[in-house]
C-alpha cells in the first residue's frame, strides 16, 4: 500500500502530526510506502513563501487582523468564496502529484490541502480515498469538501460541531484525536528518574515547565521573574526552542552577577504594536532592514528580583516528552499539537497569549474541560500558578481531565481506519462513533 500525506509549513503542528502518523504506521508495517509532501512547496516555491510567511506575519505579528480573517473565512461569505476560488485554481497542480506518487490513500494534515483534494476529486478522474485530519480543537470551513471521505477530529466536541454546524455526514466523522508520537503516550517511566538526575532536580518539589519559543523576550522574562518571586517552592524548566534571542537573554537573567543587560525586544521599543511586529518581520527576512533596525532595538532589562529557584534552561530539544512527564504544569501557547502532547502526558496547561483564531478556540476548549487556565498578566498570573501548586487536589483533578481528554491511541485508530478504507475502497467502512 502507498500512502500520501499532504502537509504544510504554516506552523509546526501540521508537519509534526504528519510525521507522528508516518512513524506509527511504519512501525506496524514496514512494507507500506509513506510519502509526506509539503503541499504549497510542491505546487510553487513562490506560493509556498507567500502562504507560510504570510501566515507567520499575520498570526504572530498582527494577530487581531488574523483573527478577523480567520472568523470571516469560516462563514459562507465573500471571504470564504475567495479562499475556495484560490484553492480551486491551485488544486490543478495537485493532480500531477497524485499521478507521481500513485497513492492508495491520501491523508491531509492541513485545511487548504483538504480543500484542494476535494476539488481534485471533483474535476479529475480521482477516486482515491481522502482522509482529512483536523489539527485544531474546533474545525474550520477550510477543512471541508464534498469529496472528503473521512474526517479525523481532535475531540468528540469538535466532531459534533463538524456535524451540526457544518452539516458534515456523521458517518464520515471519527473523533480519534490528533496523531502524536508514541513517546508522549506510551512513555517509558524508567526515564523519569534519569531526567531528574540530568536536570539536578528532585521529585519532592513541584516542577513548572515553560515552553517559550513563541513569546516575546520581555514577556517571558517577566513571567519567569514573577514565578521565582513567589514564596512557594518549585523548580523550573525553560525551553526556548529555536528562539536564540530569548535563550541569550535567559542566560544573562540566570547569572546573578548581572543586574541589567541589553535585549532586543521589538514590542518594548516601538510605541505602536503593529510597527513593532512589522519591524521584527523585516529584520527576519532582510539583511538590509536588520542592519538599519537592529541597533535601534537595544533595550536595557533590569532585574526586578534577586530571588532564585532551581532552573534548567534548554534550547531546542527533541525529547520534550521527558520534561513534560516530570512537570506539574506547563506555561505555553495552545497550538493543536502541543495541546495534544500535554494532554497525553496528563500535564495541565497555563495558556499564555493565545492569538485570535484557532489558538483561542483551543484555549476555550481546554478551559471548558478544566485541563488549563488562562494565564493573567503580571504577578496575577504567577499567583494563579502558585494557587495550583499549593492545592494538589485541584491540580490532580486537572491532570485526570487531561488524561480523559487525551487520545493516546489516535495514530493506532487512524491506521486501522486506513486499512479498513483501503480494503473496502471507501465503501461501508465502520464508523464506531455516532
CSV table of C-alpha atoms in Angstrom, one decimal:
chain,number,residue,atom,x,y,z
A,1,UNK,CA,0.0,0.0,0.0
A,2,UNK,CA,1.1,3.6,-0.8
A,3,UNK,CA,0.1,6.4,1.5
A,4,UNK,CA,0.5,10.1,0.6
A,5,UNK,CA,0.3,12.6,3.4
A,6,UNK,CA,-0.1,16.3,2.5
A,7,UNK,CA,1.1,18.8,5.0
A,8,UNK,CA,2.3,22.4,5.0
A,9,UNK,CA,4.8,24.6,7.0
A,10,UNK,CA,2.2,27.1,8.3
A,11,UNK,CA,3.2,26.4,11.9
A,12,UNK,CA,4.9,23.2,13.1
A,13,UNK,CA,1.9,21.3,14.1
A,14,UNK,CA,0.8,20.0,10.6
A,15,UNK,CA,4.2,18.5,9.9
A,16,UNK,CA,4.5,17.1,13.4
A,17,UNK,CA,1.2,15.3,13.1
A,18,UNK,CA,2.2,14.0,9.7
A,19,UNK,CA,5.5,12.6,10.9
A,20,UNK,CA,3.9,11.1,14.0
A,21,UNK,CA,1.4,9.2,11.9
A,22,UNK,CA,4.1,8.1,9.5
A,23,UNK,CA,6.3,6.9,12.4
A,24,UNK,CA,3.5,4.8,13.9
A,25,UNK,CA,2.4,3.2,10.6
A,26,UNK,CA,6.0,2.4,9.6
A,27,UNK,CA,6.5,0.6,12.9
A,28,UNK,CA,3.4,-1.5,12.2
A,29,UNK,CA,4.1,-2.4,8.6
A,30,UNK,CA,7.5,-1.6,7.1
A,31,UNK,CA,6.2,-2.6,3.6
A,32,UNK,CA,3.8,0.4,3.5
A,33,UNK,CA,5.3,3.2,1.5
A,34,UNK,CA,4.6,6.6,3.0
A,35,UNK,CA,5.5,10.0,1.5
A,36,UNK,CA,5.0,13.3,3.2
A,37,UNK,CA,4.7,16.2,0.8
A,38,UNK,CA,4.7,19.9,1.6
A,39,UNK,CA,1.6,20.9,-0.4
A,40,UNK,CA,2.5,24.5,-1.2
A,41,UNK,CA,6.2,23.9,-1.8
A,42,UNK,CA,5.2,21.2,-4.3
A,43,UNK,CA,2.8,23.5,-6.1
A,44,UNK,CA,5.0,26.6,-6.3
A,45,UNK,CA,8.0,27.9,-4.3
A,46,UNK,CA,6.6,31.4,-4.6
A,47,UNK,CA,3.2,30.3,-3.4
A,48,UNK,CA,4.8,28.4,-0.5
A,49,UNK,CA,6.7,31.6,0.5
A,50,UNK,CA,3.6,33.7,0.3
A,51,UNK,CA,1.4,31.3,2.3
A,52,UNK,CA,3.9,30.3,5.0
A,53,UNK,CA,5.5,33.8,5.5
A,54,UNK,CA,2.1,35.4,5.2
A,55,UNK,CA,0.7,33.1,7.9
A,56,UNK,CA,3.6,33.8,10.2
A,57,UNK,CA,3.3,37.5,9.7
A,58,UNK,CA,-0.4,37.6,10.3
A,59,UNK,CA,-0.7,35.1,13.1
A,60,UNK,CA,2.3,36.2,15.2
A,61,UNK,CA,2.8,39.8,14.2
A,62,UNK,CA,-0.8,41.2,13.7
A,63,UNK,CA,-2.9,38.6,15.5
A,64,UNK,CA,-6.0,40.7,15.7
A,65,UNK,CA,-6.2,41.0,11.9
A,66,UNK,CA,-5.5,37.3,11.6
A,67,UNK,CA,-8.4,36.6,14.0
A,68,UNK,CA,-10.8,38.7,11.9
A,69,UNK,CA,-9.7,36.9,8.7
A,70,UNK,CA,-10.0,33.5,10.3
A,71,UNK,CA,-13.5,34.1,11.5
A,72,UNK,CA,-14.6,35.7,8.2
A,73,UNK,CA,-13.3,32.8,6.1
A,74,UNK,CA,-15.2,30.4,8.4
A,75,UNK,CA,-18.6,31.7,7.2
A,76,UNK,CA,-20.3,31.4,3.8
A,77,UNK,CA,-19.5,34.9,2.5
A,78,UNK,CA,-17.2,36.6,0.1
A,79,UNK,CA,-14.2,35.8,2.3
A,80,UNK,CA,-14.7,32.0,2.1
A,81,UNK,CA,-15.6,32.3,-1.6
A,82,UNK,CA,-12.2,33.9,-2.2
A,83,UNK,CA,-10.4,31.2,-0.3
A,84,UNK,CA,-12.3,28.5,-2.2
A,85,UNK,CA,-11.7,30.1,-5.5
A,86,UNK,CA,-8.0,30.4,-4.8
A,87,UNK,CA,-7.8,26.8,-3.7
A,88,UNK,CA,-9.6,25.7,-6.9
A,89,UNK,CA,-7.0,27.4,-9.0
A,90,UNK,CA,-4.1,25.8,-7.2
A,91,UNK,CA,-5.8,22.4,-7.0
A,92,UNK,CA,-5.0,21.5,-10.6
A,93,UNK,CA,-1.3,21.4,-9.5
A,94,UNK,CA,-2.2,18.6,-7.1
A,95,UNK,CA,-3.3,16.2,-9.8
A,96,UNK,CA,0.2,15.6,-11.2
A,97,UNK,CA,1.4,14.9,-7.7
A,98,UNK,CA,-1.2,12.1,-7.3
A,99,UNK,CA,0.0,10.6,-10.6
A,100,UNK,CA,3.6,10.8,-9.5
A,101,UNK,CA,3.2,9.1,-6.1
A,102,UNK,CA,0.3,6.8,-7.1
A,103,UNK,CA,-1.2,6.5,-3.5
A,104,UNK,CA,-3.9,4.1,-2.4
A,105,UNK,CA,-4.9,6.5,0.4
A,106,UNK,CA,-4.3,10.3,0.7
A,107,UNK,CA,-4.2,11.9,4.1
A,108,UNK,CA,-4.4,15.7,4.6
A,109,UNK,CA,-3.0,17.4,7.7
A,110,UNK,CA,-3.7,20.9,6.5
A,111,UNK,CA,-7.1,22.6,5.8
A,112,UNK,CA,-6.1,24.0,2.4
A,113,UNK,CA,-4.8,20.7,1.3
A,114,UNK,CA,-8.1,19.1,2.2
A,115,UNK,CA,-9.9,21.7,0.3
A,116,UNK,CA,-7.8,21.2,-2.8
A,117,UNK,CA,-8.1,17.4,-2.7
A,118,UNK,CA,-11.8,17.7,-2.7
A,119,UNK,CA,-11.6,19.9,-5.8
A,120,UNK,CA,-9.2,17.5,-7.5
A,121,UNK,CA,-11.7,14.6,-6.9
A,122,UNK,CA,-14.4,16.7,-8.4
A,123,UNK,CA,-12.6,17.9,-11.5
A,124,UNK,CA,-10.3,15.0,-12.3
A,125,UNK,CA,-10.7,11.2,-12.6
A,126,UNK,CA,-9.6,10.5,-9.0
A,127,UNK,CA,-11.4,8.1,-6.7
A,128,UNK,CA,-8.7,7.5,-4.1
A,129,UNK,CA,-10.0,7.8,-0.5
A,130,UNK,CA,-9.1,11.0,1.2
A,131,UNK,CA,-8.8,11.5,5.0
A,132,UNK,CA,-8.7,15.0,6.5
A,133,UNK,CA,-7.1,15.3,9.9
A,134,UNK,CA,-8.2,18.4,11.7
A,135,UNK,CA,-5.3,19.6,13.8
A,136,UNK,CA,-7.1,22.2,16.0
A,137,UNK,CA,-9.8,21.6,18.6
A,138,UNK,CA,-12.5,23.4,16.6
A,139,UNK,CA,-13.0,22.8,12.9
A,140,UNK,CA,-12.9,25.5,10.2
A,141,UNK,CA,-14.7,25.7,6.9
A,142,UNK,CA,-11.4,25.4,5.0
A,143,UNK,CA,-11.1,21.8,6.0
A,144,UNK,CA,-14.4,20.9,4.3
A,145,UNK,CA,-15.1,19.4,0.9
A,146,UNK,CA,-17.9,17.4,-0.6
A,147,UNK,CA,-15.4,14.7,-1.7
A,148,UNK,CA,-13.6,14.1,1.6
A,149,UNK,CA,-14.2,10.6,2.7
A,150,UNK,CA,-13.4,10.8,6.4
A,151,UNK,CA,-12.6,13.5,8.9
A,152,UNK,CA,-10.4,12.9,12.0
A,153,UNK,CA,-11.3,15.4,14.8
A,154,UNK,CA,-9.4,16.0,18.0
A,155,UNK,CA,-12.4,15.6,20.3
A,156,UNK,CA,-16.0,14.4,20.5
A,157,UNK,CA,-17.0,18.1,20.8
A,158,UNK,CA,-15.3,19.1,17.6
A,159,UNK,CA,-16.9,16.0,15.9
A,160,UNK,CA,-20.4,17.2,16.9
A,161,UNK,CA,-19.5,20.7,15.9
A,162,UNK,CA,-18.5,19.4,12.4
A,163,UNK,CA,-21.7,17.6,12.1
A,164,UNK,CA,-24.2,20.1,13.5
A,165,UNK,CA,-22.6,23.5,12.5
A,166,UNK,CA,-21.2,22.5,9.1
A,167,UNK,CA,-23.6,19.7,8.1
A,168,UNK,CA,-21.0,17.0,7.5
A,169,UNK,CA,-22.4,13.5,7.4
A,170,UNK,CA,-21.7,12.0,10.8
A,171,UNK,CA,-20.8,8.7,9.2
A,172,UNK,CA,-17.6,10.4,7.9
A,173,UNK,CA,-16.5,11.8,11.2
A,174,UNK,CA,-14.1,10.0,13.5
A,175,UNK,CA,-13.0,11.8,16.8
A,176,UNK,CA,-9.8,9.8,17.1
A,177,UNK,CA,-7.6,12.8,18.2
A,178,UNK,CA,-4.6,14.3,16.6
A,179,UNK,CA,-1.8,11.8,16.0
A,180,UNK,CA,1.2,12.3,18.3
A,181,UNK,CA,4.5,10.5,18.7
A,182,UNK,CA,4.2,7.4,20.9
A,183,UNK,CA,6.9,8.7,23.3
A,184,UNK,CA,4.2,11.0,24.7
A,185,UNK,CA,1.6,8.4,25.3
A,186,UNK,CA,3.5,5.1,25.8
A,187,UNK,CA,6.1,6.6,28.0
A,188,UNK,CA,9.0,4.7,29.5
A,189,UNK,CA,8.5,5.6,33.2
A,190,UNK,CA,12.1,4.5,33.9
A,191,UNK,CA,13.3,7.6,32.2
A,192,UNK,CA,11.7,9.8,34.8
A,193,UNK,CA,14.5,9.2,37.4
A,194,UNK,CA,17.2,9.8,34.9
A,195,UNK,CA,15.6,13.0,33.8
A,196,UNK,CA,15.5,14.3,37.3
A,197,UNK,CA,19.2,13.4,37.7
A,198,UNK,CA,20.1,15.1,34.4
A,199,UNK,CA,18.5,18.3,35.5
A,200,UNK,CA,19.7,18.2,39.1
A,201,UNK,CA,16.1,18.4,40.2
A,202,UNK,CA,14.2,16.5,42.9
A,203,UNK,CA,10.8,14.7,42.8
A,204,UNK,CA,10.0,16.4,46.1
A,205,UNK,CA,9.3,19.8,44.6
A,206,UNK,CA,6.7,20.8,42.0
A,207,UNK,CA,8.0,21.5,38.6
A,208,UNK,CA,6.9,24.3,36.2
A,209,UNK,CA,7.7,23.8,32.5
A,210,UNK,CA,7.8,27.0,30.4
A,211,UNK,CA,7.8,26.4,26.6
A,212,UNK,CA,8.5,29.9,25.5
A,213,UNK,CA,9.8,29.9,21.9
A,214,UNK,CA,6.8,31.9,20.6
A,215,UNK,CA,6.7,34.6,23.3
A,216,UNK,CA,8.3,38.0,23.3
A,217,UNK,CA,11.6,38.3,25.2
A,218,UNK,CA,10.4,40.8,27.8
A,219,UNK,CA,7.1,39.0,28.3
A,220,UNK,CA,8.6,35.7,29.2
A,221,UNK,CA,11.4,37.1,31.3
A,222,UNK,CA,8.8,38.9,33.4
A,223,UNK,CA,6.7,35.7,33.7
A,224,UNK,CA,9.8,33.9,35.0
A,225,UNK,CA,10.7,36.6,37.5
A,226,UNK,CA,7.1,36.7,38.8
A,227,UNK,CA,7.3,32.9,39.4
A,228,UNK,CA,10.7,33.0,41.1
A,229,UNK,CA,9.4,35.8,43.3
A,230,UNK,CA,6.7,33.6,44.8
A,231,UNK,CA,7.1,32.3,48.3
A,232,UNK,CA,6.1,28.8,47.3
A,233,UNK,CA,9.0,26.5,46.4
A,234,UNK,CA,9.2,25.0,43.0
A,235,UNK,CA,11.7,24.2,40.2
A,236,UNK,CA,11.5,25.5,36.7
A,237,UNK,CA,12.4,24.1,33.2
A,238,UNK,CA,12.6,26.7,30.4
A,239,UNK,CA,12.7,25.5,26.8
A,240,UNK,CA,13.2,28.4,24.3
A,241,UNK,CA,13.0,26.4,21.1
A,242,UNK,CA,15.0,28.0,18.4
A,243,UNK,CA,14.5,31.5,19.8
A,244,UNK,CA,18.2,32.4,20.2
A,245,UNK,CA,17.4,35.9,21.3
A,246,UNK,CA,15.3,34.6,24.2
A,247,UNK,CA,17.9,32.0,25.1
A,248,UNK,CA,20.7,34.5,25.3
A,249,UNK,CA,18.5,36.8,27.4
A,250,UNK,CA,17.7,34.0,29.8
A,251,UNK,CA,21.4,33.1,30.2
A,252,UNK,CA,22.0,36.6,31.4
A,253,UNK,CA,19.0,36.6,33.7
A,254,UNK,CA,20.1,33.4,35.3
A,255,UNK,CA,23.5,34.9,36.0
A,256,UNK,CA,23.0,36.6,39.4
A,257,UNK,CA,26.1,38.7,38.9
A,258,UNK,CA,24.4,40.6,36.1
A,259,UNK,CA,21.9,43.2,37.3
A,260,UNK,CA,20.9,44.6,34.0
A,261,UNK,CA,21.6,43.7,30.4
A,262,UNK,CA,20.6,44.6,26.8
A,263,UNK,CA,17.9,42.8,25.0
A,264,UNK,CA,16.3,43.2,21.6
A,265,UNK,CA,12.6,43.3,22.0
A,266,UNK,CA,10.6,44.9,19.3
A,267,UNK,CA,7.3,45.4,21.3
A,268,UNK,CA,9.2,47.2,24.0
A,269,UNK,CA,10.8,49.7,21.7
A,270,UNK,CA,8.1,50.7,19.3
A,271,UNK,CA,5.1,52.6,20.6
A,272,UNK,CA,2.7,51.0,18.1
A,273,UNK,CA,2.5,47.2,18.3
A,274,UNK,CA,1.9,46.8,14.5
A,275,UNK,CA,5.0,48.8,13.8
A,276,UNK,CA,7.0,46.5,16.2
A,277,UNK,CA,5.7,43.4,14.5
A,278,UNK,CA,6.4,44.7,11.0
A,279,UNK,CA,10.0,45.6,12.1
A,280,UNK,CA,10.5,42.2,13.6
A,281,UNK,CA,9.3,40.6,10.4
A,282,UNK,CA,11.6,42.8,8.2
A,283,UNK,CA,14.6,42.0,10.3
A,284,UNK,CA,14.0,38.3,10.0
A,285,UNK,CA,13.8,38.4,6.2
A,286,UNK,CA,16.0,41.3,5.1
A,287,UNK,CA,19.7,41.8,5.9
A,288,UNK,CA,19.4,45.5,4.9
A,289,UNK,CA,16.5,46.0,7.3
A,290,UNK,CA,18.3,44.2,10.1
A,291,UNK,CA,21.4,46.4,9.7
A,292,UNK,CA,19.2,49.5,9.9
A,293,UNK,CA,16.7,48.5,12.6
A,294,UNK,CA,18.6,46.2,15.0
A,295,UNK,CA,20.7,49.0,16.5
A,296,UNK,CA,17.5,50.8,17.5
A,297,UNK,CA,16.1,47.8,19.3
A,298,UNK,CA,18.5,47.6,22.2
A,299,UNK,CA,16.6,47.8,25.5
A,300,UNK,CA,18.0,47.7,29.0
A,301,UNK,CA,16.4,44.9,31.0
A,302,UNK,CA,16.8,45.4,34.8
A,303,UNK,CA,16.4,42.5,37.1
A,304,UNK,CA,13.4,43.0,39.3
A,305,UNK,CA,14.1,40.3,41.9
A,306,UNK,CA,17.2,38.7,43.4
A,307,UNK,CA,15.3,35.6,44.3
A,308,UNK,CA,16.2,32.4,42.5
A,309,UNK,CA,14.6,29.0,42.1
A,310,UNK,CA,16.3,25.8,40.7
A,311,UNK,CA,16.1,26.4,36.9
A,312,UNK,CA,17.3,24.5,33.9
A,313,UNK,CA,17.5,26.4,30.6
A,314,UNK,CA,17.2,24.5,27.3
A,315,UNK,CA,17.4,25.5,23.7
A,316,UNK,CA,15.7,23.3,21.1
A,317,UNK,CA,15.2,19.7,22.3
A,318,UNK,CA,13.9,16.5,20.6
A,319,UNK,CA,12.9,14.8,23.9
A,320,UNK,CA,10.3,17.3,25.2
A,321,UNK,CA,8.2,14.4,26.5
A,322,UNK,CA,10.8,13.7,29.2
A,323,UNK,CA,10.3,17.2,30.6
A,324,UNK,CA,6.5,17.1,30.2
A,325,UNK,CA,6.3,13.8,32.2
A,326,UNK,CA,8.2,15.2,35.2
A,327,UNK,CA,6.3,18.6,35.2
A,328,UNK,CA,3.2,19.6,37.2
A,329,UNK,CA,2.1,22.4,34.9
A,330,UNK,CA,3.2,23.9,31.6
A,331,UNK,CA,3.1,27.5,30.5
A,332,UNK,CA,2.6,27.6,26.7
A,333,UNK,CA,0.7,28.7,23.7
A,334,UNK,CA,-2.2,26.4,22.9
A,335,UNK,CA,-1.2,25.0,19.5
A,336,UNK,CA,-3.0,21.8,18.5
A,337,UNK,CA,0.0,19.5,18.7
A,338,UNK,CA,1.4,21.0,21.9
A,339,UNK,CA,-2.0,20.7,23.5
A,340,UNK,CA,-2.4,17.1,22.4
A,341,UNK,CA,1.0,16.1,23.7
A,342,UNK,CA,0.4,17.8,27.0
A,343,UNK,CA,-3.0,16.1,27.4
A,344,UNK,CA,-1.3,12.7,26.7
A,345,UNK,CA,1.2,13.4,29.4
A,346,UNK,CA,-1.5,14.4,31.9
A,347,UNK,CA,0.0,17.8,32.1
A,348,UNK,CA,-2.2,20.8,32.9
A,349,UNK,CA,-1.6,24.0,30.9
A,350,UNK,CA,-1.4,27.7,31.7
A,351,UNK,CA,-2.2,29.2,28.4
A,352,UNK,CA,-0.5,32.5,27.6
A,353,UNK,CA,-1.3,34.9,24.8
A,354,UNK,CA,-3.4,32.7,22.6
A,355,UNK,CA,-3.8,34.6,19.3
A,356,UNK,CA,-7.4,35.1,17.9
A,357,UNK,CA,-8.5,32.2,15.7
A,358,UNK,CA,-7.6,28.5,16.3
A,359,UNK,CA,-5.4,29.1,19.3
A,360,UNK,CA,-8.1,30.9,21.2
A,361,UNK,CA,-10.6,28.2,20.2
A,362,UNK,CA,-8.1,25.6,21.5
A,363,UNK,CA,-7.7,27.6,24.7
A,364,UNK,CA,-11.5,27.8,25.2
A,365,UNK,CA,-11.8,24.0,24.8
A,366,UNK,CA,-9.1,23.4,27.3
A,367,UNK,CA,-10.5,25.8,29.9
A,368,UNK,CA,-14.0,24.4,29.5
A,369,UNK,CA,-12.7,20.9,30.2
A,370,UNK,CA,-10.7,22.0,33.2
A,371,UNK,CA,-7.4,21.0,31.7
A,372,UNK,CA,-6.0,24.5,31.5
A,373,UNK,CA,-6.2,28.0,32.9
A,374,UNK,CA,-5.9,31.3,31.0
A,375,UNK,CA,-2.8,33.0,32.5
A,376,UNK,CA,-3.3,36.5,33.6
A,377,UNK,CA,-0.6,39.1,33.1
A,378,UNK,CA,2.0,40.1,35.6
A,379,UNK,CA,2.0,39.0,39.2
A,380,UNK,CA,-1.6,37.8,39.0
A,381,UNK,CA,-0.5,35.1,36.6
A,382,UNK,CA,2.2,33.9,38.9
A,383,UNK,CA,-0.4,33.8,41.7
A,384,UNK,CA,-2.5,31.5,39.6
A,385,UNK,CA,0.4,29.1,39.2
A,386,UNK,CA,1.1,29.3,42.9
A,387,UNK,CA,-2.5,28.5,43.8
A,388,UNK,CA,-2.5,25.3,41.7
A,389,UNK,CA,0.9,24.2,43.1
A,390,UNK,CA,-0.4,24.8,46.7
A,391,UNK,CA,-3.7,22.9,46.0
A,392,UNK,CA,-2.7,19.5,44.8
A,393,UNK,CA,-6.3,18.2,44.8
A,394,UNK,CA,-7.2,20.9,42.2
A,395,UNK,CA,-4.1,20.1,40.1
A,396,UNK,CA,-4.7,16.4,40.4
A,397,UNK,CA,-8.3,16.9,39.0
A,398,UNK,CA,-6.9,18.8,36.1
A,399,UNK,CA,-4.4,16.1,35.4
A,400,UNK,CA,-7.2,13.5,35.4
A,401,UNK,CA,-9.1,15.7,33.0
A,402,UNK,CA,-6.1,15.9,30.7
A,403,UNK,CA,-5.9,12.1,30.5
A,404,UNK,CA,-9.7,11.9,30.0
A,405,UNK,CA,-9.5,14.4,27.1
A,406,UNK,CA,-6.4,12.8,25.6
A,407,UNK,CA,-6.3,10.4,22.6
A,408,UNK,CA,-3.2,8.3,23.2
A,409,UNK,CA,-4.2,5.7,20.6
A,410,UNK,CA,-5.0,8.2,17.9
A,411,UNK,CA,-2.4,7.0,15.4
A,412,UNK,CA,-3.5,3.4,16.0
A,413,UNK,CA,-7.1,4.2,15.3
A,414,UNK,CA,-6.3,6.2,12.2
A,415,UNK,CA,-4.1,3.3,11.0
A,416,UNK,CA,-6.9,0.9,11.4
A,417,UNK,CA,-9.3,3.2,9.6
A,418,UNK,CA,-6.8,3.4,6.7
A,419,UNK,CA,-6.6,-0.4,6.5
A,420,UNK,CA,-10.4,-0.6,6.5
A,421,UNK,CA,-10.8,2.1,3.9
A,422,UNK,CA,-8.2,0.6,1.7
A,423,UNK,CA,-9.8,-2.9,1.9
A,424,UNK,CA,-13.3,-1.5,1.1
A,425,UNK,CA,-12.1,1.3,-1.1
A,426,UNK,CA,-14.1,3.8,0.9
A,427,UNK,CA,-17.4,1.8,0.9
A,428,UNK,CA,-19.1,0.7,4.1
A,429,UNK,CA,-16.1,1.2,6.4
A,430,UNK,CA,-17.0,1.2,10.0
A,431,UNK,CA,-17.9,4.4,11.9
A,432,UNK,CA,-17.8,3.5,15.5
A,433,UNK,CA,-18.5,6.9,17.0
A,434,UNK,CA,-22.1,8.1,16.2
